[in-house]
Structure formats: C-alpha cells, structure tokens
Short mmCIF file of C-alpha atoms in Angstrom, two decimals:
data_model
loop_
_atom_site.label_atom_id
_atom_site.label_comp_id
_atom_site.label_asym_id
_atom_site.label_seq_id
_atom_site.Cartn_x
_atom_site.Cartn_y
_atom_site.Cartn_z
CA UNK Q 1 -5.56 13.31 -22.22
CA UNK Q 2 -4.54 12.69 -25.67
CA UNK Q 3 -5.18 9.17 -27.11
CA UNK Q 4 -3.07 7.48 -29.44
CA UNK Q 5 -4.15 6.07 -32.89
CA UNK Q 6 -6.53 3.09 -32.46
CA UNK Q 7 -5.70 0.56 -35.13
CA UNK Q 8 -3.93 -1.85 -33.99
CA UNK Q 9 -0.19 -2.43 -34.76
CA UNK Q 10 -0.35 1.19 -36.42
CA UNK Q 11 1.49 2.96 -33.84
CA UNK Q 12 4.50 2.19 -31.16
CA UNK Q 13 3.34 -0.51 -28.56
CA UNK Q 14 2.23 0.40 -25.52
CA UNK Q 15 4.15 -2.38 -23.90
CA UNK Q 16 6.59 -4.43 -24.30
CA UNK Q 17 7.99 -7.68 -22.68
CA UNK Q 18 11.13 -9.40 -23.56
CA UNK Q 19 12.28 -12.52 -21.67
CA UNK Q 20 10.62 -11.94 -18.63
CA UNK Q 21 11.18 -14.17 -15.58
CA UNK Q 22 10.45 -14.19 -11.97
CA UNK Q 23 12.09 -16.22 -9.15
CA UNK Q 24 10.80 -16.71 -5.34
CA UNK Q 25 13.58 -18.68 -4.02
CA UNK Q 26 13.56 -21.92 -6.04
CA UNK Q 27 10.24 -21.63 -7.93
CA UNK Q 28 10.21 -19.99 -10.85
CA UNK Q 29 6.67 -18.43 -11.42
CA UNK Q 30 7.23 -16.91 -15.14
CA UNK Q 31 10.35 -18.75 -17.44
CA UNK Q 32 10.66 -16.33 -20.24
CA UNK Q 33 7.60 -14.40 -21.44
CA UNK Q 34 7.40 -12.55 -24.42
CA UNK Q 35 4.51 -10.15 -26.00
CA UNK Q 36 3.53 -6.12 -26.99
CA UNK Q 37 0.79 -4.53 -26.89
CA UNK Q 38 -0.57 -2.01 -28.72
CA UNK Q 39 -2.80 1.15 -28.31
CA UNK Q 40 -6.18 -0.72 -29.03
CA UNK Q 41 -5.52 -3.74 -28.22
CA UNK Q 42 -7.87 -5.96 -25.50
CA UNK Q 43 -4.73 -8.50 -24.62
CA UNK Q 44 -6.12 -11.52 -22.29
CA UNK Q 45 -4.11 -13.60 -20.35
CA UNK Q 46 -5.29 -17.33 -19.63
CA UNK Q 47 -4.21 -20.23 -17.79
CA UNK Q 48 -4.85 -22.54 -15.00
CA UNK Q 49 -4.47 -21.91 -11.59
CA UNK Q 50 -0.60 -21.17 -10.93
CA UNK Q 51 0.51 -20.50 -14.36
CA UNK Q 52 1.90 -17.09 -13.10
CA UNK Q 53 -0.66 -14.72 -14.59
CA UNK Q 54 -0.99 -12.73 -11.31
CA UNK Q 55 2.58 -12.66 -11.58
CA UNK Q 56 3.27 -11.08 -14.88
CA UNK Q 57 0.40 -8.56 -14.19
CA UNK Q 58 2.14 -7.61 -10.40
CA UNK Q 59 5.43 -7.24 -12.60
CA UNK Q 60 3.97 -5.00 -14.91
CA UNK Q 61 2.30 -3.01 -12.92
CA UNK Q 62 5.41 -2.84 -10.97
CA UNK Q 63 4.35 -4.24 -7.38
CA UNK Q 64 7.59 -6.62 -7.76
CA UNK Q 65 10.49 -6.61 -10.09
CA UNK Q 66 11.79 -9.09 -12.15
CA UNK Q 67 14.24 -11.87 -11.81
CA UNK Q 68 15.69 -11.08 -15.70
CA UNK Q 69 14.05 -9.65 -18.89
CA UNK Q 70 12.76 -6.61 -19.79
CA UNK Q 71 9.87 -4.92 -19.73
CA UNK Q 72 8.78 -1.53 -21.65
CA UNK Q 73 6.15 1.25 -20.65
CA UNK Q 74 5.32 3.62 -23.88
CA UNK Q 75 8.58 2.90 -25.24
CA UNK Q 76 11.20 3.66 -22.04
CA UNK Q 77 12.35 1.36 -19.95
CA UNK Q 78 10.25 0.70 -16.42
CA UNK Q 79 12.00 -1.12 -14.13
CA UNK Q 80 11.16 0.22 -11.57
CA UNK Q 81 8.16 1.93 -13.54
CA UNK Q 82 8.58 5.43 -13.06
CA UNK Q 83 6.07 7.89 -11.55
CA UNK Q 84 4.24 9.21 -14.69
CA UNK Q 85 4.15 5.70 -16.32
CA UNK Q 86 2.27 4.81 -12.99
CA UNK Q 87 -0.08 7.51 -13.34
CA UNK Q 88 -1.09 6.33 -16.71
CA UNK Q 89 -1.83 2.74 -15.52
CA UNK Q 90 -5.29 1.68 -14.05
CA UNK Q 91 -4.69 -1.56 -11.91
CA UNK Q 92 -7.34 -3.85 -10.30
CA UNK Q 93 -5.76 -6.51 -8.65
CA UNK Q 94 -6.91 -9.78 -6.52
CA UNK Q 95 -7.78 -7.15 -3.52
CA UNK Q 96 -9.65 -4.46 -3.66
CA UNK Q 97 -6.79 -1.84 -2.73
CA UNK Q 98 -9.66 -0.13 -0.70
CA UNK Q 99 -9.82 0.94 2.66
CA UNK Q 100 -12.83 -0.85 4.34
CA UNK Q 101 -13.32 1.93 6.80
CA UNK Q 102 -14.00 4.86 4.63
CA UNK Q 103 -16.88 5.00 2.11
CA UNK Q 104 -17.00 4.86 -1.72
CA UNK Q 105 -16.93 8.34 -2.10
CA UNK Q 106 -14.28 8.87 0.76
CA UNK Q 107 -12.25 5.60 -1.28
CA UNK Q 108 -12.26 7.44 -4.47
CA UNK Q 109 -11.77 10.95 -3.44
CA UNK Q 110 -8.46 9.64 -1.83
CA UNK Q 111 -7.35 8.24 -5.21
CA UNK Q 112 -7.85 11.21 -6.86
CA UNK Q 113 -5.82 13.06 -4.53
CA UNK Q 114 -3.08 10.56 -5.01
CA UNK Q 115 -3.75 10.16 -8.71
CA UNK Q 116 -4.00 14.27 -8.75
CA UNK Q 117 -7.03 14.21 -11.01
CA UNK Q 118 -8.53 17.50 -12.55
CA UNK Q 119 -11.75 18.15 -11.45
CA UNK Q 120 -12.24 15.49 -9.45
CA UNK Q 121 -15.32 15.33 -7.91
CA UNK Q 122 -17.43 15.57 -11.54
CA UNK Q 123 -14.74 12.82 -12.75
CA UNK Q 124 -15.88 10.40 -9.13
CA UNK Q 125 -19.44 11.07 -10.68
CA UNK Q 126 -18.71 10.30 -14.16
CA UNK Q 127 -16.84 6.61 -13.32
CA UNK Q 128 -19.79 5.54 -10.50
CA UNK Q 129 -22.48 6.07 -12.89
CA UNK Q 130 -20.39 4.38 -15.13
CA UNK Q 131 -19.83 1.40 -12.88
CA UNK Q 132 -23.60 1.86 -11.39
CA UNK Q 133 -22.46 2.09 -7.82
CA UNK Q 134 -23.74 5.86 -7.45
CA UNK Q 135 -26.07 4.20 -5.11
CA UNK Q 136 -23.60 3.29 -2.63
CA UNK Q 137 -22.06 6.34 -3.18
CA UNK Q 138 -21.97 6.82 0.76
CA UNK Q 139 -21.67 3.37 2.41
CA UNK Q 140 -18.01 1.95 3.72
CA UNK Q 141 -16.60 -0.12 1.57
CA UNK Q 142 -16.70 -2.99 4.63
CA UNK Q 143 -20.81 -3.30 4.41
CA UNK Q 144 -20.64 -3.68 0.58
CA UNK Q 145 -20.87 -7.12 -1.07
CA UNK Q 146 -17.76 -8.46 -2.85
CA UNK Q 147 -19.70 -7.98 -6.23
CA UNK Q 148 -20.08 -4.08 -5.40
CA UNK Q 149 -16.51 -4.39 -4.23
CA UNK Q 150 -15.10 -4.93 -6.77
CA UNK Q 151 -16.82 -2.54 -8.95
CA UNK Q 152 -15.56 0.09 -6.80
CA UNK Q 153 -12.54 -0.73 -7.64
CA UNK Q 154 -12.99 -0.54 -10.82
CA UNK Q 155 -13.90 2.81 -10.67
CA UNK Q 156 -11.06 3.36 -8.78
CA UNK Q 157 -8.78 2.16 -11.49
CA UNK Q 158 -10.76 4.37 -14.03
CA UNK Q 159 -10.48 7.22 -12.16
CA UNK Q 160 -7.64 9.07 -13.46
CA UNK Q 161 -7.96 7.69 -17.71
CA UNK Q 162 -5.49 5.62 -17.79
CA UNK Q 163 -4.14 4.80 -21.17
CA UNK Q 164 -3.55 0.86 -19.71
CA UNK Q 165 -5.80 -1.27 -17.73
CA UNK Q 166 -4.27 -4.02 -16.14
CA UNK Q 167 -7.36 -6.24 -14.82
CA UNK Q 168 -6.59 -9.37 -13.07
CA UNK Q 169 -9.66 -11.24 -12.73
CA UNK Q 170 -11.82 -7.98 -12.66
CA UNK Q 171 -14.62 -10.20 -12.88
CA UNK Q 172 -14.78 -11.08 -9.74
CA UNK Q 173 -18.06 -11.15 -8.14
CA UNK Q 174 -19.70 -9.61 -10.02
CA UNK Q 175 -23.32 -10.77 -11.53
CA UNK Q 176 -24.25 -10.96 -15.19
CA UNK Q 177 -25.54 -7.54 -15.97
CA UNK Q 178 -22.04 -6.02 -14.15
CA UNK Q 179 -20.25 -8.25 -16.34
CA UNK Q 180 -21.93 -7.22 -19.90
CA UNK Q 181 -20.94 -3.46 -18.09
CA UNK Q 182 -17.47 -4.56 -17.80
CA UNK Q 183 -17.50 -5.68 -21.37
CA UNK Q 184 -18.73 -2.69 -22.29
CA UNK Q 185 -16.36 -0.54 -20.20
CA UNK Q 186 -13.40 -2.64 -21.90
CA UNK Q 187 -14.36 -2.28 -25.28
CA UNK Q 188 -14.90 1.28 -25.18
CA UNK Q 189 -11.68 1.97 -23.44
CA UNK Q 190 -10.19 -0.03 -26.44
CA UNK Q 191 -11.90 1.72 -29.10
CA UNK Q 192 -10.13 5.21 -27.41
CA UNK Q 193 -7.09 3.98 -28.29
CA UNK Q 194 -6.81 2.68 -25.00
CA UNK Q 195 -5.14 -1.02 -23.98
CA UNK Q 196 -6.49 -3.84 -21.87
CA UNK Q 197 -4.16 -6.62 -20.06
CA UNK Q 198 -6.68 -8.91 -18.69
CA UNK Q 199 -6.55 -12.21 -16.77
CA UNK Q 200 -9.68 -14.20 -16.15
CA UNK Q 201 -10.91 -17.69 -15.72
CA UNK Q 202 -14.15 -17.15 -17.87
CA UNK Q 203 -13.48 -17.70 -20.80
CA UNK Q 204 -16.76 -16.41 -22.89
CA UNK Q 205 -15.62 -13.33 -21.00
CA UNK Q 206 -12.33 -13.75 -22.39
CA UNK Q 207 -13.71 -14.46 -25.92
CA UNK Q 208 -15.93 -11.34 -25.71
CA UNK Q 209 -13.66 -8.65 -25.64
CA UNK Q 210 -9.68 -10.21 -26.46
CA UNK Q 211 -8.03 -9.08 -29.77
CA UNK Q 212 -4.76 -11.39 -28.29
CA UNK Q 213 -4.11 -13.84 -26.25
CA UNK Q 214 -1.93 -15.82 -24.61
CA UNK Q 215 -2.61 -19.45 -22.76
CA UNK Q 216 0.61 -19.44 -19.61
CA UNK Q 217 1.17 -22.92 -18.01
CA UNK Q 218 3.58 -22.92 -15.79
CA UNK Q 219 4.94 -19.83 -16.21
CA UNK Q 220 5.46 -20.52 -19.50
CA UNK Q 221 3.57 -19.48 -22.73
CA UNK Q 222 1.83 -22.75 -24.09
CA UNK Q 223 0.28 -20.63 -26.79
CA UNK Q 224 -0.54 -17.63 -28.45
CA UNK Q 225 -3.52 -16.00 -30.32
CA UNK Q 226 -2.82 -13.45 -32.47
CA UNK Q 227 -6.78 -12.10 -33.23
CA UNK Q 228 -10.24 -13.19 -31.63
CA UNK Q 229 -10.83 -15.68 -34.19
CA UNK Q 230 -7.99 -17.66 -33.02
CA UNK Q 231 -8.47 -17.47 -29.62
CA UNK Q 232 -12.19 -18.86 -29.97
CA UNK Q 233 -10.93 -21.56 -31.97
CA UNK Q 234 -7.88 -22.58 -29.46
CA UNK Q 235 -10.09 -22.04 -26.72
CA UNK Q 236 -12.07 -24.83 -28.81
CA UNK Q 237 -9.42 -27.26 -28.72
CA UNK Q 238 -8.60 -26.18 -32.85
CA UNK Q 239 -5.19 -27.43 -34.08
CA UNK Q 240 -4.99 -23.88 -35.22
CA UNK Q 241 -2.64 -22.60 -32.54
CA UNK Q 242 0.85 -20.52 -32.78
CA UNK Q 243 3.27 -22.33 -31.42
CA UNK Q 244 5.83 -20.10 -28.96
CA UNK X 1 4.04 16.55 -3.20
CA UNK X 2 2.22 17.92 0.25
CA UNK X 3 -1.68 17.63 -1.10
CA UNK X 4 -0.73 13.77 -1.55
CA UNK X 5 1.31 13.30 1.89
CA UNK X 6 -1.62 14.94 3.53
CA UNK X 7 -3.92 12.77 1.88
CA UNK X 8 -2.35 9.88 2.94
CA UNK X 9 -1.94 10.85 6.37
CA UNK X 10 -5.98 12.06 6.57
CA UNK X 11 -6.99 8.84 4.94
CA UNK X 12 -5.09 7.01 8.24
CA UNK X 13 -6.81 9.12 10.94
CA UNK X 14 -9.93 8.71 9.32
CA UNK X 15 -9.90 5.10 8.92
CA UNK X 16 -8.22 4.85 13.05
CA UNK X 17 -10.91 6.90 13.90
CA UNK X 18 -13.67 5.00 12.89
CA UNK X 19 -11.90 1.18 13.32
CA UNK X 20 -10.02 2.48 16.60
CA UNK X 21 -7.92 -0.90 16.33
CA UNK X 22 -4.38 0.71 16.63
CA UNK X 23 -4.70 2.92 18.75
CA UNK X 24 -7.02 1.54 21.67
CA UNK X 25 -4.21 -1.90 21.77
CA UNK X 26 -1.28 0.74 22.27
CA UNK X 27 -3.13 2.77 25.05
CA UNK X 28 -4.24 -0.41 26.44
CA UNK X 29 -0.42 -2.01 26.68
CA UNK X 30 1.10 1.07 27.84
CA UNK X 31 -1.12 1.52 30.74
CA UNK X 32 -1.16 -1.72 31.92
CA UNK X 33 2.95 -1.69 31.37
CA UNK X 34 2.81 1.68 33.70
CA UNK X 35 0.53 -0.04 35.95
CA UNK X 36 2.82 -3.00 36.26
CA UNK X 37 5.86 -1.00 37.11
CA UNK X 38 4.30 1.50 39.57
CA UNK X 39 3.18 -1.69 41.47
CA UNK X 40 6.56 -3.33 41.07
CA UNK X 41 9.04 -0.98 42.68
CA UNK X 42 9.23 1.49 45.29
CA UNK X 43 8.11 4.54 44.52
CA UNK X 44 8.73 6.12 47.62
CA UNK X 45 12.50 6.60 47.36
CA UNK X 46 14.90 8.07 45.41
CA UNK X 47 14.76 5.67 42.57
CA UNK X 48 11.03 7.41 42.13
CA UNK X 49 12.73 9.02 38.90
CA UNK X 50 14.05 6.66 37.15
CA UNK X 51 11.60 3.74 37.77
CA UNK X 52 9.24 6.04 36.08
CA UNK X 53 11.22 7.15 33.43
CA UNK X 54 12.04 3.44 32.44
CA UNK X 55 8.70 2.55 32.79
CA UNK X 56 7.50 4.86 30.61
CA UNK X 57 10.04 4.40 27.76
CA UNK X 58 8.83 0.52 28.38
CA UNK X 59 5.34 1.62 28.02
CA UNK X 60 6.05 3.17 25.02
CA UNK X 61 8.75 1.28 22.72
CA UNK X 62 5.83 -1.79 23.42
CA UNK X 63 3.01 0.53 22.45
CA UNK X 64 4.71 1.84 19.33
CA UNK X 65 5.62 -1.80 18.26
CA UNK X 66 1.91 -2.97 18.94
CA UNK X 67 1.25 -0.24 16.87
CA UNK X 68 3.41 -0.90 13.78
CA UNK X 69 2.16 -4.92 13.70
CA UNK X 70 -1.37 -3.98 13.63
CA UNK X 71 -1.18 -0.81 11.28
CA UNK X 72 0.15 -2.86 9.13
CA UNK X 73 -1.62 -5.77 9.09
CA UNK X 74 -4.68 -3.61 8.40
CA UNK X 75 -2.99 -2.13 5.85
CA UNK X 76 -2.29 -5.41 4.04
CA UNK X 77 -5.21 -6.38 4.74
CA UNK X 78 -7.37 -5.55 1.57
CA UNK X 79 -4.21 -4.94 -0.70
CA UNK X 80 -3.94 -0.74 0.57
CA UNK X 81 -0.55 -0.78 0.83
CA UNK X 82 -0.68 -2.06 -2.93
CA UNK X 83 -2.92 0.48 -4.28
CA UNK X 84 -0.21 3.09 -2.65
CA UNK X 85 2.59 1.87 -3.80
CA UNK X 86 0.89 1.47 -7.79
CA UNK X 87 -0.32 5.29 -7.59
CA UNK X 88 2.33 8.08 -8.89
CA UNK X 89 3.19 9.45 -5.53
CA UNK X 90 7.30 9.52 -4.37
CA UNK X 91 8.24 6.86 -2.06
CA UNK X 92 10.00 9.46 0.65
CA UNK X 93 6.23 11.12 0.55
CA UNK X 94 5.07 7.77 1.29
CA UNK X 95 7.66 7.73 3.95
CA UNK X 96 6.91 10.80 5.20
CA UNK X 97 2.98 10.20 5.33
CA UNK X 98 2.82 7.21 7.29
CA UNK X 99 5.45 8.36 9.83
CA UNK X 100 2.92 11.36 10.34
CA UNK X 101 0.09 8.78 10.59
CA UNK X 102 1.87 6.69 13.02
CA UNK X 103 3.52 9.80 15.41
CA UNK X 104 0.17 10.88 15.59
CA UNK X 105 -1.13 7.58 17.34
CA UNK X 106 2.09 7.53 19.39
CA UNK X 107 1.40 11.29 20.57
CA UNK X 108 -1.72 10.14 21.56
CA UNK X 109 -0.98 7.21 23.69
CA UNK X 110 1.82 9.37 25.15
CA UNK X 111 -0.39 12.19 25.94
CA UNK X 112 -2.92 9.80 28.00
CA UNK X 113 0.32 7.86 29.87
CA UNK X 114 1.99 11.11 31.03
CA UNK X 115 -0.90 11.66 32.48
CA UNK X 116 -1.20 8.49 34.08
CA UNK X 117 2.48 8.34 34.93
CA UNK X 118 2.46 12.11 36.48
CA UNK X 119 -0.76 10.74 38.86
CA UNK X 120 1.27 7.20 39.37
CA UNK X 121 4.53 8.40 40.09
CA UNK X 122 3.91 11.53 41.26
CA UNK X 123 6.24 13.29 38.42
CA UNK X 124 6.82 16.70 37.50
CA UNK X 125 6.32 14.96 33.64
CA UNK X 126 5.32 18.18 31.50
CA UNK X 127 8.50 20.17 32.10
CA UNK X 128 9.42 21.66 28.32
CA UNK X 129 13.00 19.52 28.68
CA UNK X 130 11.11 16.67 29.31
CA UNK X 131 8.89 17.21 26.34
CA UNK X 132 11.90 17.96 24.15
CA UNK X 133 13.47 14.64 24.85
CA UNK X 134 10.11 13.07 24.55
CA UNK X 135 9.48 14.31 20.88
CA UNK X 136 13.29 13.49 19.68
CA UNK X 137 12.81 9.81 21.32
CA UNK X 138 9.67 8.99 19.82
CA UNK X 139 10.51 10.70 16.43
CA UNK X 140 13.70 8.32 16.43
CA UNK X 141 11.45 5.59 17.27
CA UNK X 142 8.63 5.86 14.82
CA UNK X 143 11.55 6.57 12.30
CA UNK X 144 12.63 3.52 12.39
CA UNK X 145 9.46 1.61 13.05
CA UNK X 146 8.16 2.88 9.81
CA UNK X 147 10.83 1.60 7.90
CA UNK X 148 11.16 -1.52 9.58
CA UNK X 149 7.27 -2.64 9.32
CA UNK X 150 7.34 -2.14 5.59
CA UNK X 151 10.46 -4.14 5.17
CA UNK X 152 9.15 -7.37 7.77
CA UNK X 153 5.34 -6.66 6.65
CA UNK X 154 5.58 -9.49 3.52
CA UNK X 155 7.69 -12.07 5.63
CA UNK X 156 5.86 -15.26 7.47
CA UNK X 157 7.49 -14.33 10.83
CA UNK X 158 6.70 -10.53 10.47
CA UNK X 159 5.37 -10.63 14.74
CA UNK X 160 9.17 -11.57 15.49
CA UNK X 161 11.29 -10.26 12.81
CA UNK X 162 10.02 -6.77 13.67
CA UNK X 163 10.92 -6.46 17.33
CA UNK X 164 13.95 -8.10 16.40
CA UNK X 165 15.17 -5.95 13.74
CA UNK X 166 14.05 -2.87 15.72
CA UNK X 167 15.38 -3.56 19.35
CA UNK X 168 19.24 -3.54 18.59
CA UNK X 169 18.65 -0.22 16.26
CA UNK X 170 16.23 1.25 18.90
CA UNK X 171 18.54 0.50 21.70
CA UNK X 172 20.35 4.36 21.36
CA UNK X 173 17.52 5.83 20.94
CA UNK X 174 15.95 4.53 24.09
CA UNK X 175 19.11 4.68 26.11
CA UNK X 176 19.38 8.41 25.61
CA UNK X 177 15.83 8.73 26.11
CA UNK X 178 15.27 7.31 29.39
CA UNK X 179 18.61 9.29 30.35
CA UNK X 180 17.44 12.23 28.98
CA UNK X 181 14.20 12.22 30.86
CA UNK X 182 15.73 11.17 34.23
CA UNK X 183 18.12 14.06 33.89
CA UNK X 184 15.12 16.32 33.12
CA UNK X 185 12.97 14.96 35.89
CA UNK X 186 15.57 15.39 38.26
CA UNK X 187 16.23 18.93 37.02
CA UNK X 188 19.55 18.80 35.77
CA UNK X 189 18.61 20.28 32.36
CA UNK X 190 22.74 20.90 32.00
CA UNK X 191 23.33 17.49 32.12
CA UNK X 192 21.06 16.62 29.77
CA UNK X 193 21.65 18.13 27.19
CA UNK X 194 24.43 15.90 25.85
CA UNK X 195 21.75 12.70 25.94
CA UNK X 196 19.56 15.46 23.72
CA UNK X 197 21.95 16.48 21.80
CA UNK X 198 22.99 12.64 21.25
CA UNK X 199 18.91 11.55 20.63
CA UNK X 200 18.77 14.37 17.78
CA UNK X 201 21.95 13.39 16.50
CA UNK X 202 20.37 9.42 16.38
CA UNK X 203 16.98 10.96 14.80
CA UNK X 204 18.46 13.00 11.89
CA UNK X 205 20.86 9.79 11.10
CA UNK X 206 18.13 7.72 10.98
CA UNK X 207 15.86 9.62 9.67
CA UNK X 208 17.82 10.36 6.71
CA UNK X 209 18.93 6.24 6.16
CA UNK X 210 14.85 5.63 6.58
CA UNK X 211 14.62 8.08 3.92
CA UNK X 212 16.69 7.12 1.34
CA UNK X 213 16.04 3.49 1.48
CA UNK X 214 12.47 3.39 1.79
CA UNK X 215 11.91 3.14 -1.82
CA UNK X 216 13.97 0.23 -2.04
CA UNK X 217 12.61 -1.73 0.77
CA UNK X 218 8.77 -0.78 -0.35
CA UNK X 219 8.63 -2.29 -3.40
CA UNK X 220 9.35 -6.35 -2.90
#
C-alpha cells in the first residue's frame, strides 16, 4: 500500500464532511456537521451520551446514509461509499462484527477473504501479535471475554491496512496495558500517514493520541479543537475554545 | 467475486454447524406440521395426494420462515451483518451468498421431511418431476425470503412484518408448487408442466427483482 505524506494539512484530506445531517423520523441525531481530515491526523470525537457520535461514525463508514450534506472519501464523493473506498476503511463499531461460533483465527481468515488480503495468513499473524491475542488464536470468539473481544476486532479492522480507522469506543473493555497498546497502535498508524476517527468517553485516552477534536451535543458541534493543546485545555474547562 | 460468495456461504455452514439453532427449529416445525396433517385427514382415499402435497408445502413455507427470523436474528446479533455490509464485497454477491446459505438449510429440512412424508403418506415423493418442482418452489421461496428478512430485520415488529410481507408474494409460488407436486404425484407429468413452467417463470422474476434491489434495501 502506498501511504500518503504525513504532515498534516500538507496533502488533500482524507475526508471530508459538509453539512451533514441525519433524521430517524422526527429526531434529528446530527444538525449540520462540518470537519476534514487529513492523512496524519488522530481526529477524536467527544460528547455525552446521545450527542450522535455513533451516528456520524455509522454515516461515514456508510452503514446508513444521510438525511442532507455531504460527505467525501479521498476526494470523490461516497454516498453510498463505493467498494474500494470500503476496502480502505478499518471500522470497529459498538459490536464486535464477529461471529461467536467460529474462532479468532476462523473470524479473521473470513475477513481476509472478504477484504481479499495478500498473503493472508502471515498478515492474521502480524495484527494478533500486534493486538496480543495470538494466544487465543484458536478459541470461539463466544468463550472470550469482552476485553479480548474487542481486541479481536481490532485486529479485524487492521487486517487489510486501511488508510482510515474509524474506532467508536474501541476502548471498550479493555484493561490498562491493552489500552497503552491501543495508543500505541493509533499513533503509529498516524505516523504512516494513516488517519484516526475516534469516539470515546475517556478522555485521557482522548488527550493521548487526538491532533483534533470536536465536542457534539446534540447532534450538534459545541466545539472544536484544532491541535492537542487545545483539546487538553477545553477538556479543562479553558475559555480557549473555537467557537462553530 | 466467487472466493468472497463462497466465503460467505462457508462462514454460515460453519457457524449452523456448530450452533445448530436454524436448522434443528425448521426440522423440528416441519415434522411436527407433517405429523399434524397425516393425523388430521384421511389418508386412505383419494385425497392421499394432495393432503400430502399441501402438507408438505405447509411444512415447508413455516420451516423456511422459522428459518429466515432466526438466521437473522443471529446474524444481528453481534453486529455480522454490519461487518458484511462495511467490507468491499458487491451487494448481489451478498445476495447470492446468503441465498446459498439459506437453500442449503432448506434442502436439508426437505431432504429429512420427504422422507418422513414418503413413510407418512405412503408417497411415491422422489420421482425426478417431483424433485424439479421441489427445487423451482423452494428456490422461489428462499428468493424472496432472503430479500424480505434483510428489509424487516431492523424494524420492531420484524416476527410479523416478515410473514406478512412474504405470504401475499409467496402465494404463486406455493400455489404452483403444491399443484405441481400433486400433478407429479399423481403421474400426470403432462399436466404439470404448465404449473413448472409457471414456478420457473415466478423464480427468474423474482429472482432478478431480489437481485437488483438488494443493495438498496441492505443498507438502512
């Protein structure tokens, strides 16, 4: 895979996201959001409960499609997100997206079928070690903890380098040492010239690893940081915020 | 196109075979619906035939729908049907794969009640016209049982919104079926070949509908 320049803002966005809202019947779950982001780029996602953060990340991964706006995948537009845009996303979602009946390796093998990944059984070794479920390698998804769960499927997202990672909530679960791996894992697919979209409810997670930000309430943007240093200091309770 | 299809379709035997939960419910309501019938009418006379044709198209358009509600629950279930729909595979493959999956339960459950029905009824049930009309009917059935369990599977009132979507659309189908097989169990293969010819002309029109619009009703 090639991988785009890795300074930030250098280069076309990876994404972009103009007006976007979503309707289910009378509620409206996202009123206008706006943002790009670029190869590089760790972009978090924050809000309470309800804001419509699962929302935008089920909309840009393409799961549902919007109510109005627009939204851009590597510069086309992807509504409905075509077939090789999807192949160049890595999801991980509220549910696993695993079958509980087969094993790990059975899980991921499947993927890679689907995902048509080169070489696929050194690649399922190269994102279990990377995840430290190599272990498990064998068990059915069903006997394995939610923690181990859902680092399973983050292999499973992994398994096919995507340029994008859209996480919602990926930290799940998981205990502290998965969790510094999961920084870890983020940052270095950042520093590739890969992008993060991340939702989470931890917020020293958030802090950790976010080079943007933006706070939804309401499925509206409340505010926006536009470097890490901002985001620590709105996430603070500084005066220091961009108002949208 | 065909290494992801089958690995759809191997990935749903698999994880039947080793959770059994679809298809032990289907083989369990068909055979009690044969069991039901054979007790219920006379089988002695000469509406031997059709009693056990009907029953056994009963048997079967209940099986196939217990099917569809619990192949899809489980596939909901831990957000599968998701992770299918996200991957870069073509929504008619899609299509395609989990009407393989889900004949290949049906075949099953079929194979075991012809048995049962032939012993029951004392039916001449593996005649090749019989099997014809057998394969068109329950292609024509799972055909549109696939499409309609993906379009009901996100609604609150999915356990009634798919029998009643499918019923009306199935009724054709099942008409021609049990006619077909009648005429074939009665052995007038002549006369049946219009009801087969009208079954295959019901399967390739909905077949091709199921195709085209499965993308559509997939994705919300």
């Amino acid at each position: 895979m090639t991988r785009p320049p890795t300074e930030t803002g250098t280069s076309d966005p990876y994404l972009e996201v103009e007006g976007l809202v979503k309707r289910y019947g009378w509620k409206t779950a996202l009123a206008g959001v706006s943002f790009a982001v670029y190869p590089g780029e760790c972009f978090l996602v924050l809000g309470p409960n309800g804001a419509g953060k699962s929302t935008l990340l089920r909309l840009l991964a393409g799961v549902v499609r919007p109510s109005a706006g627009r939204i851009a995948w590597f510069g086309r537009d992807a509504m409905p997100v075509p077939l090789d845009v999807r192949a160049r996303l890595g999801v991980v979602m509220h549910r696993t997206m695993l079958d509980p009946e087969l094993s790990v390796q059975e899980n991921l093998h499947y993927f890679a079928r689907l995902y048509r990944v080169s070489e696929a059984a050194s690649r399922i070794r190269e994102v279990v070690v990377l995840l430290g479920i190599e272990e498990r390698l064998h068990e059915r998804v069903r006997q394995l903890s939610r923690g181990y769960q859902q680092r399973v499927a983050l292999a499973r997202a992994l398994l096919h380098r995507p340029s994008v990672l859209l996480l919602d909530e990926p930290d799940t679960g998981l205990d502290q040492a998965s969790r510094r791996r999961l920084v870890a894992l983020v940052r270095e697919h950042c520093a590739h010239g890969g992008a993060v979209i991340m939702t989470t409810h931890a917020q020293e997670l958030g802090i950790e690893v976010a080079t943007k930000a933006v706070y939804l309430e309401r499925g509206r943007v409340l505010w926006s940081a536009r470097d890490a240093g901002e985001l620590r200091e709105a996430l603070a309770g500084s005066a220091s915020l961009v108002a949208v | 196109m065909l290494s992801q299809l089958w690995a759809i379709v191997q990935r749903d035997l698999l994880s039947e075979w080793r959770a059994r939960e679809v298809v032990i419910g289907m083989l369990v309501m068909a055979l009690l619906t044969l069991l039901v019938f054979n007790f219920a009418f006379d089988l002695t006379g000469a509406q031997r035939v059709a009693s056990g044709s009907g029953a056994f198209w009963v048997a079967v358009v209940f099986a196939t729908l217990l099917g569809f509600g619990r192949a899809t629950a489980l596939e909901r279930q831990e957000g599968a049907w998701e992770g299918l729909l996200l991957s870069p595979v073509e929504r008619p493959v899609i299509f395609l794969a989990k009407l393989v999956s889900m004949l290949s339960f049906v075949v099953v459950v079929e194979a075991v009640a012809l048995v049962v029905m032939a012993v029951l009824f004392g039916l001449p049930v593996f005649r090749s016209g019989v099997l014809v009309v057998l394969a068109l009917g329950t292609l024509g059935l799972c055909t549109l049982g696939t499409l309609f369990s993906v379009m009901t599977a996100q609604a609150k009132a999915r356990e009634v919104l798919l029998p009643a979507l499918l019923f009306p659309l199935a009724i054709p189908v099942v008409i021609s079926a049990v006619r077909g097989t009648v005429l074939e169990l009665s052995g007038f293969s002549a006369e049946a070949a219009p009801w087969k010819s009208l079954l295959g002309g019901f399967v390739v029109l909905f077949f091709s509908l199921s195709l085209v619009t499965f993308g559509a009703v997939a994705e919300e």
